[in-house]
Amino acid sequence: MRSFFLGPLLAGALVLGGCQDQANGGGGGARDQITAVGSSTVYPFTTLVAETYVANHPDAKAPVIESTGTGAGMRLFCAGLGAAHPDIEDASRRMKRSEYAACAAHGVGALMEVQIGIDGIAFAEAKTGPGMQLTPSDLYRALAATPLGQPNRARVWRDVNPALPATPIQVYGPPATSGTRDALAELILTRGCEAIDPRARRLAQHDPAAHAALCTRVREDGAYVDAGENDNLIVQKLSANPQAIGVFGYSYLEQNAGTVNGVAINGVSPSYATIAAGAYPGSRPLYLYVKVAHLRAIPGLRDFLAAYAVAWGPDGPLVRRGLIAAPPAVRARAAAVIAQTIPLDPAELPQ
């Protein structure tokens, strides 16, 4: 887990002087700085906005941003209301209806959902790697625990596709708590599974647990290596092991273009243009979730969100850091959610 602190902060000190805990009395004490948890993919974008916010508000305490992974961040975010609980959840996937229910059960109340832009799940290899060209079916056969319902015995890439090299299957990727891992399952593994197993679509409708076991459960025999929430560590591992493949958010590929190459999926390489157009199979939206009650209780939270809206345009600083700008209509809707405090309708969320 990574944390971002600007200035002399007391990390983890959530009972702070300043604002009274107006957020339903749910957190013990008061806090006068913004806190965010969640996605390692969204983390660099939120830290950049935090830098801008502090530069424009010199009297404000700097936000505390923690990279916990989307799933772990949701649990922290939904644990309660008040000073002891985060204001913002960074998410590399959409909130699930079950997570919204957990928030409601802990009295969190209304939430705002703000799409900040688009990202892609990038597959990458070292500059000296074999120049892989993969499909979702290749990745499903290589990474699923039980492809086609059978234990995965593939050891080299040629075992899954005779056109691929006879190099060991070694993929460094995010842990199960990561939104990137969820998106890998949904956008790549499920697509590959449904392309080659006729049972998959029926199971998705009638037996979700069986569908998950068939399509998205990842093997645990060492072919897939959980590299934690630090995507920069995956880049380092690829340099040390040029035959391996890494999985992370597109922004890390862009930031490390001198060290690693993107791996084409279905003949499409990950790039700003291919992800923005939806041509690259791993395209996905990125979100912030914000507690409406904390807008009244936490000084500067509205200004922080406004700074995000200014930064996410096509010519903005977040795009220069690797974010892919959402289409104009999506950006306009997100800005309206912030400006008008439009609450999330949980009926729109996936199961």
C-alpha positions as a Markdown table, in Angstrom:
| # | Residue | x | y | z |
|---|---|---|---|---|
| 1 | Met | 0.0 | 0.0 | 0.0 |
| 2 | Arg | 1.3 | 3.5 | -0.9 |
| 3 | Ser | 0.4 | 6.7 | 0.8 |
| 4 | Phe | 0.8 | 10.3 | -0.4 |
| 5 | Phe | 1.5 | 13.0 | 2.1 |
| 6 | Leu | 2.3 | 16.6 | 1.4 |
| 7 | Gly | 4.0 | 18.6 | 4.2 |
| 8 | Pro | 4.2 | 17.7 | 7.8 |
| 9 | Leu | 1.2 | 15.4 | 8.1 |
| 10 | Leu | 0.4 | 13.0 | 10.9 |
| 11 | Ala | -0.3 | 9.8 | 8.9 |
| 12 | Gly | -3.3 | 8.0 | 10.1 |
| 13 | Ala | -4.2 | 10.7 | 12.6 |
| 14 | Leu | -7.9 | 11.0 | 11.9 |
| 15 | Val | -8.9 | 12.8 | 15.0 |
| 16 | Leu | -7.7 | 16.3 | 14.2 |
| 17 | Gly | -8.5 | 19.9 | 15.2 |
| 18 | Gly | -10.6 | 22.2 | 13.0 |
| 19 | Cys | -13.9 | 21.1 | 11.6 |
| 20 | Gln | -16.4 | 19.6 | 13.9 |
| 21 | Asp | -17.5 | 16.1 | 12.9 |
| 22 | Gln | -20.8 | 17.1 | 11.3 |
| 23 | Ala | -21.0 | 13.9 | 9.3 |
| 24 | Asn | -23.7 | 12.2 | 11.5 |
| 25 | Gly | -21.4 | 11.9 | 14.4 |
| 26 | Gly | -19.9 | 8.7 | 13.0 |
| 27 | Gly | -16.2 | 9.1 | 13.3 |
| 28 | Gly | -15.1 | 10.2 | 16.7 |
| 29 | Gly | -13.7 | 13.8 | 16.7 |
| 30 | Ala | -12.9 | 16.1 | 13.9 |
| 31 | Arg | -10.7 | 16.3 | 10.8 |
| 32 | Asp | -9.6 | 19.2 | 8.7 |
| 33 | Gln | -7.9 | 17.4 | 5.8 |
| 34 | Ile | -9.2 | 15.4 | 2.9 |
| 35 | Thr | -8.6 | 11.6 | 2.9 |
| 36 | Ala | -8.9 | 9.2 | 0.0 |
| 37 | Val | -8.3 | 5.5 | -0.4 |
| 38 | Gly | -8.6 | 3.0 | -3.2 |
| 39 | Ser | -7.3 | 2.1 | -6.7 |
| 40 | Ser | -3.5 | 2.1 | -7.4 |
| 41 | Thr | -4.5 | 3.1 | -11.0 |
| 42 | Val | -6.4 | 6.2 | -9.9 |
| 43 | Tyr | -3.8 | 7.0 | -7.2 |
| 44 | Pro | -1.4 | 9.0 | -9.4 |
| 45 | Phe | -4.2 | 11.1 | -10.7 |
| 46 | Thr | -5.6 | 11.9 | -7.2 |
| 47 | Thr | -2.1 | 12.7 | -5.9 |
| 48 | Leu | -1.6 | 15.2 | -8.8 |
| 49 | Val | -4.9 | 16.9 | -8.0 |
| 50 | Ala | -3.8 | 17.0 | -4.4 |
| 51 | Glu | -0.6 | 18.8 | -5.4 |
| 52 | Thr | -2.6 | 21.3 | -7.4 |
| 53 | Tyr | -5.1 | 21.8 | -4.6 |
| 54 | Val | -2.4 | 22.5 | -2.0 |
| 55 | Ala | -0.7 | 24.9 | -4.4 |
| 56 | Asn | -3.9 | 26.9 | -4.9 |
| 57 | His | -4.9 | 26.7 | -1.2 |
| 58 | Pro | -1.7 | 27.3 | 0.8 |
| 59 | Asp | -3.6 | 27.5 | 4.1 |
| 60 | Ala | -5.2 | 24.1 | 3.6 |
| 61 | Lys | -3.8 | 20.9 | 5.1 |
| 62 | Ala | -2.6 | 18.5 | 2.4 |
| 63 | Pro | -4.9 | 15.6 | 1.5 |
| 64 | Val | -3.8 | 12.1 | 2.6 |
| 65 | Ile | -4.1 | 9.7 | -0.4 |
| 66 | Glu | -3.7 | 5.9 | 0.1 |
| 67 | Ser | -3.3 | 3.3 | -2.6 |
| 68 | Thr | -5.1 | 0.3 | -1.1 |
| 69 | Gly | -6.7 | -1.3 | -4.2 |
| 70 | Thr | -10.3 | -0.7 | -5.2 |
| 71 | Gly | -11.8 | -3.6 | -3.2 |
| 72 | Ala | -9.9 | -2.9 | 0.0 |
| 73 | Gly | -10.6 | 0.8 | -0.4 |
| 74 | Met | -14.4 | 0.1 | -0.8 |
| 75 | Arg | -14.4 | -1.7 | 2.6 |
| 76 | Leu | -12.6 | 1.2 | 4.3 |
| 77 | Phe | -14.8 | 3.8 | 2.6 |
| 78 | Cys | -18.0 | 2.0 | 3.4 |
| 79 | Ala | -17.1 | 1.3 | 7.1 |
| 80 | Gly | -18.8 | 4.4 | 8.3 |
| 81 | Leu | -19.4 | 8.1 | 8.3 |
| 82 | Gly | -17.3 | 10.8 | 10.0 |
| 83 | Ala | -13.8 | 11.8 | 10.7 |
| 84 | Ala | -12.4 | 8.3 | 11.1 |
| 85 | His | -13.5 | 7.2 | 7.7 |
| 86 | Pro | -12.3 | 8.3 | 4.2 |
| 87 | Asp | -14.1 | 11.0 | 2.2 |
| 88 | Ile | -13.2 | 9.6 | -1.3 |
| 89 | Glu | -12.9 | 6.2 | -2.8 |
| 90 | Asp | -10.7 | 6.0 | -5.9 |
| 91 | Ala | -12.0 | 3.2 | -8.1 |
| 92 | Ser | -10.8 | 1.5 | -11.3 |
| 93 | Arg | -14.2 | -0.2 | -11.7 |
| 94 | Arg | -17.7 | 0.7 | -10.9 |
| 95 | Met | -19.0 | 0.2 | -7.4 |
| 96 | Lys | -21.0 | -3.0 | -6.9 |
| 97 | Arg | -24.5 | -3.0 | -5.6 |
| 98 | Ser | -23.3 | -5.2 | -2.7 |
| 99 | Glu | -20.7 | -2.5 | -1.8 |
| 100 | Tyr | -23.3 | 0.2 | -1.9 |
| 101 | Ala | -25.5 | -1.9 | 0.4 |
| 102 | Ala | -22.5 | -2.2 | 2.8 |
| 103 | Cys | -22.2 | 1.6 | 2.8 |
| 104 | Ala | -25.9 | 1.9 | 3.6 |
| 105 | Ala | -25.7 | -0.7 | 6.4 |
| 106 | His | -23.0 | 1.5 | 8.1 |
| 107 | Gly | -25.0 | 4.7 | 7.8 |
| 108 | Val | -22.9 | 6.3 | 5.1 |
| 109 | Gly | -25.8 | 7.8 | 3.3 |
| 110 | Ala | -25.9 | 9.4 | -0.1 |
| 111 | Leu | -22.9 | 9.0 | -2.4 |
| 112 | Met | -21.8 | 10.8 | -5.6 |
| 113 | Glu | -20.3 | 8.8 | -8.5 |
| 114 | Val | -17.9 | 10.8 | -10.6 |
| 115 | Gln | -16.3 | 9.3 | -13.7 |
| 116 | Ile | -12.9 | 11.0 | -14.0 |
| 117 | Gly | -11.8 | 9.5 | -17.3 |
| 118 | Ile | -10.9 | 6.3 | -19.1 |
| 119 | Asp | -8.0 | 3.8 | -18.6 |
| 120 | Gly | -7.0 | 0.5 | -20.2 |
| 121 | Ile | -5.7 | -2.7 | -18.6 |
| 122 | Ala | -2.4 | -2.8 | -20.4 |
| 123 | Phe | -0.4 | -5.9 | -21.0 |
| 124 | Ala | 3.3 | -5.2 | -21.3 |
| 125 | Glu | 6.7 | -6.8 | -21.7 |
| 126 | Ala | 10.3 | -5.7 | -21.5 |
| 127 | Lys | 11.9 | -3.9 | -24.5 |
| 128 | Thr | 13.9 | -7.1 | -25.0 |
| 129 | Gly | 10.9 | -9.4 | -24.6 |
| 130 | Pro | 9.6 | -11.8 | -27.3 |
| 131 | Gly | 7.1 | -9.4 | -28.9 |
| 132 | Met | 4.0 | -11.2 | -27.9 |
| 133 | Gln | 0.7 | -10.9 | -29.8 |
| 134 | Leu | -2.2 | -12.3 | -27.7 |
| 135 | Thr | -5.9 | -12.7 | -27.7 |
| 136 | Pro | -8.4 | -12.9 | -24.8 |
| 137 | Ser | -8.7 | -16.6 | -25.5 |
| 138 | Asp | -4.9 | -17.0 | -25.2 |
| 139 | Leu | -4.9 | -15.2 | -21.9 |
| 140 | Tyr | -7.9 | -17.2 | -20.6 |
| 141 | Arg | -6.2 | -20.5 | -21.5 |
| 142 | Ala | -2.9 | -19.3 | -19.9 |
| 143 | Leu | -4.3 | -17.8 | -16.7 |
| 144 | Ala | -7.6 | -19.5 | -15.7 |
| 145 | Ala | -7.4 | -22.1 | -13.0 |
| 146 | Thr | -9.7 | -24.5 | -14.9 |
| 147 | Pro | -10.0 | -23.5 | -18.6 |
| 148 | Leu | -12.8 | -25.5 | -20.3 |
| 149 | Gly | -13.5 | -27.0 | -16.8 |
| 150 | Gln | -10.1 | -28.8 | -16.6 |
| 151 | Pro | -7.1 | -28.1 | -14.4 |
| 152 | Asn | -4.7 | -25.8 | -16.1 |
| 153 | Arg | -1.6 | -27.7 | -17.1 |
| 154 | Ala | -0.2 | -25.2 | -19.6 |
| 155 | Arg | 3.4 | -24.3 | -18.8 |
| 156 | Val | 4.6 | -22.4 | -21.8 |
| 157 | Trp | 2.7 | -20.1 | -24.1 |
| 158 | Arg | 2.9 | -22.6 | -27.0 |
| 159 | Asp | 0.8 | -24.9 | -24.9 |
| 160 | Val | -2.2 | -22.5 | -25.3 |
| 161 | Asn | -1.5 | -21.4 | -28.9 |
| 162 | Pro | 1.0 | -23.1 | -31.2 |
| 163 | Ala | 1.7 | -19.8 | -32.8 |
| 164 | Leu | 3.2 | -18.4 | -29.6 |
| 165 | Pro | 6.8 | -19.0 | -28.3 |
| 166 | Ala | 7.8 | -21.8 | -26.1 |
| 167 | Thr | 8.6 | -19.4 | -23.2 |
| 168 | Pro | 7.3 | -20.0 | -19.7 |
| 169 | Ile | 3.9 | -18.5 | -18.7 |
| 170 | Gln | 4.8 | -15.9 | -16.2 |
| 171 | Val | 2.4 | -13.0 | -15.6 |
| 172 | Tyr | 2.9 | -10.3 | -12.9 |
| 173 | Gly | -0.4 | -8.7 | -12.0 |
| 174 | Pro | -2.5 | -7.2 | -9.3 |
| 175 | Pro | -4.0 | -8.9 | -6.3 |
| 176 | Ala | -7.6 | -10.0 | -5.9 |
| 177 | Thr | -8.4 | -6.8 | -4.0 |
| 178 | Ser | -7.6 | -4.7 | -7.0 |
| 179 | Gly | -10.0 | -3.1 | -9.4 |
| 180 | Thr | -7.5 | -3.9 | -12.1 |
| 181 | Arg | -7.8 | -7.5 | -11.3 |
| 182 | Asp | -11.6 | -7.3 | -11.4 |
| 183 | Ala | -11.4 | -5.6 | -14.8 |
| 184 | Leu | -8.9 | -8.3 | -16.0 |
| 185 | Ala | -11.5 | -10.9 | -15.1 |
| 186 | Glu | -14.4 | -9.0 | -16.7 |
| 187 | Leu | -12.8 | -7.5 | -19.8 |
| 188 | Ile | -10.3 | -10.2 | -20.8 |
| 189 | Leu | -10.8 | -13.6 | -19.1 |
| 190 | Thr | -14.6 | -13.6 | -19.4 |
| 191 | Arg | -14.3 | -12.6 | -23.0 |
| 192 | Gly | -11.8 | -15.3 | -23.7 |
| 193 | Cys | -13.8 | -17.9 | -21.8 |
| 194 | Glu | -17.1 | -17.1 | -23.6 |
| 195 | Ala | -15.3 | -17.3 | -27.0 |
| 196 | Ile | -14.2 | -20.9 | -26.5 |
| 197 | Asp | -16.6 | -22.5 | -24.0 |
| 198 | Pro | -20.3 | -22.6 | -25.1 |
| 199 | Arg | -21.4 | -23.1 | -21.5 |
| 200 | Ala | -20.1 | -19.8 | -20.3 |
| 201 | Arg | -22.9 | -17.4 | -21.3 |
| 202 | Arg | -25.6 | -19.7 | -20.0 |
| 203 | Leu | -23.7 | -20.0 | -16.7 |
| 204 | Ala | -23.4 | -16.2 | -16.4 |
| 205 | Gln | -27.2 | -15.9 | -16.5 |
| 206 | His | -28.2 | -18.9 | -14.4 |
| 207 | Asp | -25.2 | -19.8 | -12.1 |
| 208 | Pro | -22.8 | -16.9 | -11.5 |
| 209 | Ala | -20.7 | -18.9 | -9.0 |
| 210 | Ala | -20.1 | -21.6 | -11.6 |
| 211 | His | -19.4 | -19.0 | -14.2 |
| 212 | Ala | -16.7 | -17.4 | -12.0 |
| 213 | Ala | -15.1 | -20.8 | -11.3 |
| 214 | Leu | -15.0 | -21.6 | -15.0 |
| 215 | Cys | -14.0 | -18.2 | -16.4 |
| 216 | Thr | -12.4 | -15.8 | -13.9 |
| 217 | Arg | -10.8 | -17.9 | -11.2 |
| 218 | Val | -7.0 | -17.4 | -11.7 |
| 219 | Arg | -4.6 | -20.2 | -11.3 |
| 220 | Glu | -2.4 | -20.3 | -8.2 |
| 221 | Asp | 0.5 | -22.5 | -9.3 |
| 222 | Gly | 3.0 | -19.7 | -9.9 |
| 223 | Ala | 2.1 | -18.9 | -13.5 |
| 224 | Tyr | 0.3 | -15.8 | -12.3 |
| 225 | Val | 2.2 | -13.8 | -9.7 |
| 226 | Asp | 0.4 | -11.4 | -7.4 |
| 227 | Ala | 2.7 | -8.4 | -7.4 |
| 228 | Gly | 0.7 | -6.3 | -5.0 |
| 229 | Glu | -0.7 | -2.8 | -5.5 |
| 230 | Asn | 2.5 | -1.2 | -6.6 |
| 231 | Asp | 2.4 | -1.1 | -10.4 |
| 232 | Asn | 5.8 | 0.4 | -10.6 |
| 233 | Leu | 7.1 | -2.9 | -9.0 |
| 234 | Ile | 5.7 | -4.8 | -11.9 |
| 235 | Val | 7.6 | -2.6 | -14.4 |
| 236 | Gln | 10.8 | -3.4 | -12.4 |
| 237 | Lys | 10.1 | -7.1 | -12.5 |
| 238 | Leu | 9.6 | -7.1 | -16.3 |
| 239 | Ser | 13.1 | -5.5 | -16.6 |
| 240 | Ala | 14.5 | -8.3 | -14.5 |
| 241 | Asn | 12.6 | -11.0 | -16.3 |
| 242 | Pro | 12.3 | -10.1 | -20.0 |
| 243 | Gln | 10.2 | -13.2 | -20.9 |
| 244 | Ala | 7.5 | -12.3 | -18.4 |
| 245 | Ile | 4.3 | -10.2 | -19.0 |
| 246 | Gly | 2.9 | -7.6 | -16.7 |
| 247 | Val | -0.6 | -6.3 | -16.2 |
| 248 | Phe | -1.4 | -2.8 | -15.0 |
| 249 | Gly | -3.2 | 0.5 | -15.8 |
| 250 | Tyr | -2.3 | 2.1 | -19.1 |
| 251 | Ser | -0.9 | 5.2 | -17.4 |
| 252 | Tyr | 2.0 | 3.1 | -16.0 |
| 253 | Leu | 2.7 | 1.8 | -19.6 |
| 254 | Glu | 2.8 | 5.4 | -20.8 |
| 255 | Gln | 5.0 | 6.6 | -18.0 |
| 256 | Asn | 7.5 | 3.7 | -18.6 |
| 257 | Ala | 7.5 | 3.7 | -22.4 |
| 258 | Gly | 11.3 | 3.8 | -22.4 |
| 259 | Thr | 11.4 | 0.5 | -20.4 |
| 260 | Val | 8.5 | -1.6 | -21.5 |
| 261 | Asn | 6.4 | -2.2 | -24.7 |
| 262 | Gly | 2.6 | -2.7 | -24.8 |
| 263 | Val | 1.4 | -6.2 | -25.8 |
| 264 | Ala | -1.2 | -6.2 | -28.6 |
| 265 | Ile | -4.5 | -7.9 | -27.8 |
| 266 | Asn | -6.5 | -9.0 | -30.9 |
| 267 | Gly | -4.0 | -7.2 | -33.0 |
| 268 | Val | -4.6 | -3.8 | -31.2 |
| 269 | Ser | -1.8 | -2.2 | -29.2 |
| 270 | Pro | -2.7 | -0.2 | -26.1 |
| 271 | Ser | -2.5 | 3.5 | -26.8 |
| 272 | Tyr | -4.3 | 6.7 | -25.9 |
| 273 | Ala | -6.2 | 6.6 | -29.3 |
| 274 | Thr | -7.1 | 2.9 | -29.2 |
| 275 | Ile | -8.4 | 3.0 | -25.6 |
| 276 | Ala | -10.3 | 6.3 | -26.1 |
| 277 | Ala | -12.0 | 4.8 | -29.2 |
| 278 | Gly | -12.8 | 1.5 | -27.4 |
| 279 | Ala | -10.8 | -0.5 | -29.9 |
| 280 | Tyr | -8.5 | -1.9 | -27.3 |
| 281 | Pro | -10.2 | -4.8 | -25.5 |
| 282 | Gly | -9.1 | -3.6 | -22.0 |
| 283 | Ser | -10.7 | -0.2 | -22.0 |
| 284 | Arg | -12.5 | 0.8 | -18.7 |
| 285 | Pro | -13.9 | 3.9 | -16.9 |
| 286 | Leu | -12.3 | 5.3 | -13.7 |
| 287 | Tyr | -14.3 | 6.7 | -10.9 |
| 288 | Leu | -14.4 | 8.7 | -7.6 |
| 289 | Tyr | -17.0 | 7.9 | -5.0 |
| 290 | Val | -17.7 | 10.7 | -2.5 |
| 291 | Lys | -19.7 | 10.9 | 0.7 |
| 292 | Val | -22.3 | 13.7 | 0.4 |
| 293 | Ala | -22.4 | 14.2 | 4.1 |
| 294 | His | -18.6 | 14.9 | 4.1 |
| 295 | Leu | -19.0 | 17.8 | 1.7 |
| 296 | Arg | -20.5 | 19.7 | 4.6 |
| 297 | Ala | -18.0 | 18.5 | 7.2 |
| 298 | Ile | -14.6 | 18.4 | 5.6 |
| 299 | Pro | -13.1 | 21.8 | 4.7 |
| 300 | Gly | -12.0 | 22.1 | 1.1 |
| 301 | Leu | -13.6 | 18.8 | -0.2 |
| 302 | Arg | -15.8 | 20.7 | -2.7 |
| 303 | Asp | -12.8 | 22.7 | -3.9 |
| 304 | Phe | -10.8 | 19.5 | -4.3 |
| 305 | Leu | -13.5 | 17.9 | -6.5 |
| 306 | Ala | -13.7 | 21.1 | -8.5 |
| 307 | Ala | -9.9 | 21.0 | -9.1 |
| 308 | Tyr | -10.4 | 17.4 | -10.4 |
| 309 | Ala | -13.0 | 18.6 | -12.9 |
| 310 | Val | -10.7 | 21.3 | -14.2 |
| 311 | Ala | -7.8 | 18.8 | -14.6 |
| 312 | Trp | -9.5 | 16.0 | -16.5 |
| 313 | Gly | -10.0 | 17.6 | -19.9 |
| 314 | Pro | -8.1 | 16.5 | -23.0 |
| 315 | Asp | -5.5 | 19.3 | -22.6 |
| 316 | Gly | -5.3 | 19.0 | -18.8 |
| 317 | Pro | -2.6 | 17.8 | -16.5 |
| 318 | Leu | -4.2 | 14.4 | -15.8 |
| 319 | Val | -4.0 | 13.5 | -19.4 |
| 320 | Arg | -0.3 | 14.4 | -19.4 |
| 321 | Arg | 0.1 | 12.0 | -16.5 |
| 322 | Gly | -1.6 | 9.2 | -18.4 |
| 323 | Leu | -5.3 | 9.5 | -18.0 |
| 324 | Ile | -7.5 | 9.2 | -21.1 |
| 325 | Ala | -10.1 | 11.9 | -21.3 |
| 326 | Ala | -13.7 | 10.8 | -21.3 |
| 327 | Pro | -16.0 | 11.9 | -24.1 |
| 328 | Pro | -17.4 | 15.5 | -23.7 |
| 329 | Ala | -20.8 | 14.3 | -22.6 |
| 330 | Val | -19.3 | 12.1 | -19.9 |
| 331 | Arg | -17.2 | 14.9 | -18.6 |
| 332 | Ala | -20.1 | 17.3 | -18.6 |
| 333 | Arg | -22.2 | 14.8 | -16.6 |
| 334 | Ala | -19.4 | 14.3 | -14.1 |
| 335 | Ala | -18.9 | 18.0 | -13.7 |
| 336 | Ala | -22.7 | 18.4 | -13.1 |
| 337 | Val | -22.6 | 15.7 | -10.4 |
| 338 | Ile | -20.0 | 17.7 | -8.6 |
| 339 | Ala | -21.6 | 21.1 | -9.0 |
| 340 | Gln | -25.1 | 20.0 | -8.2 |
| 341 | Thr | -24.3 | 17.3 | -5.7 |
| 342 | Ile | -26.3 | 14.7 | -7.7 |
| 343 | Pro | -26.5 | 11.5 | -5.7 |
| 344 | Leu | -25.8 | 8.0 | -7.1 |
| 345 | Asp | -28.8 | 5.9 | -7.9 |
| 346 | Pro | -27.9 | 2.4 | -6.6 |
| 347 | Ala | -30.4 | 0.8 | -9.1 |
| 348 | Glu | -27.9 | 1.7 | -11.8 |
| 349 | Leu | -25.1 | -0.3 | -10.2 |
| 350 | Pro | -24.0 | -3.8 | -11.3 |
| 351 | Gln | -24.5 | -6.8 | -9.0 |
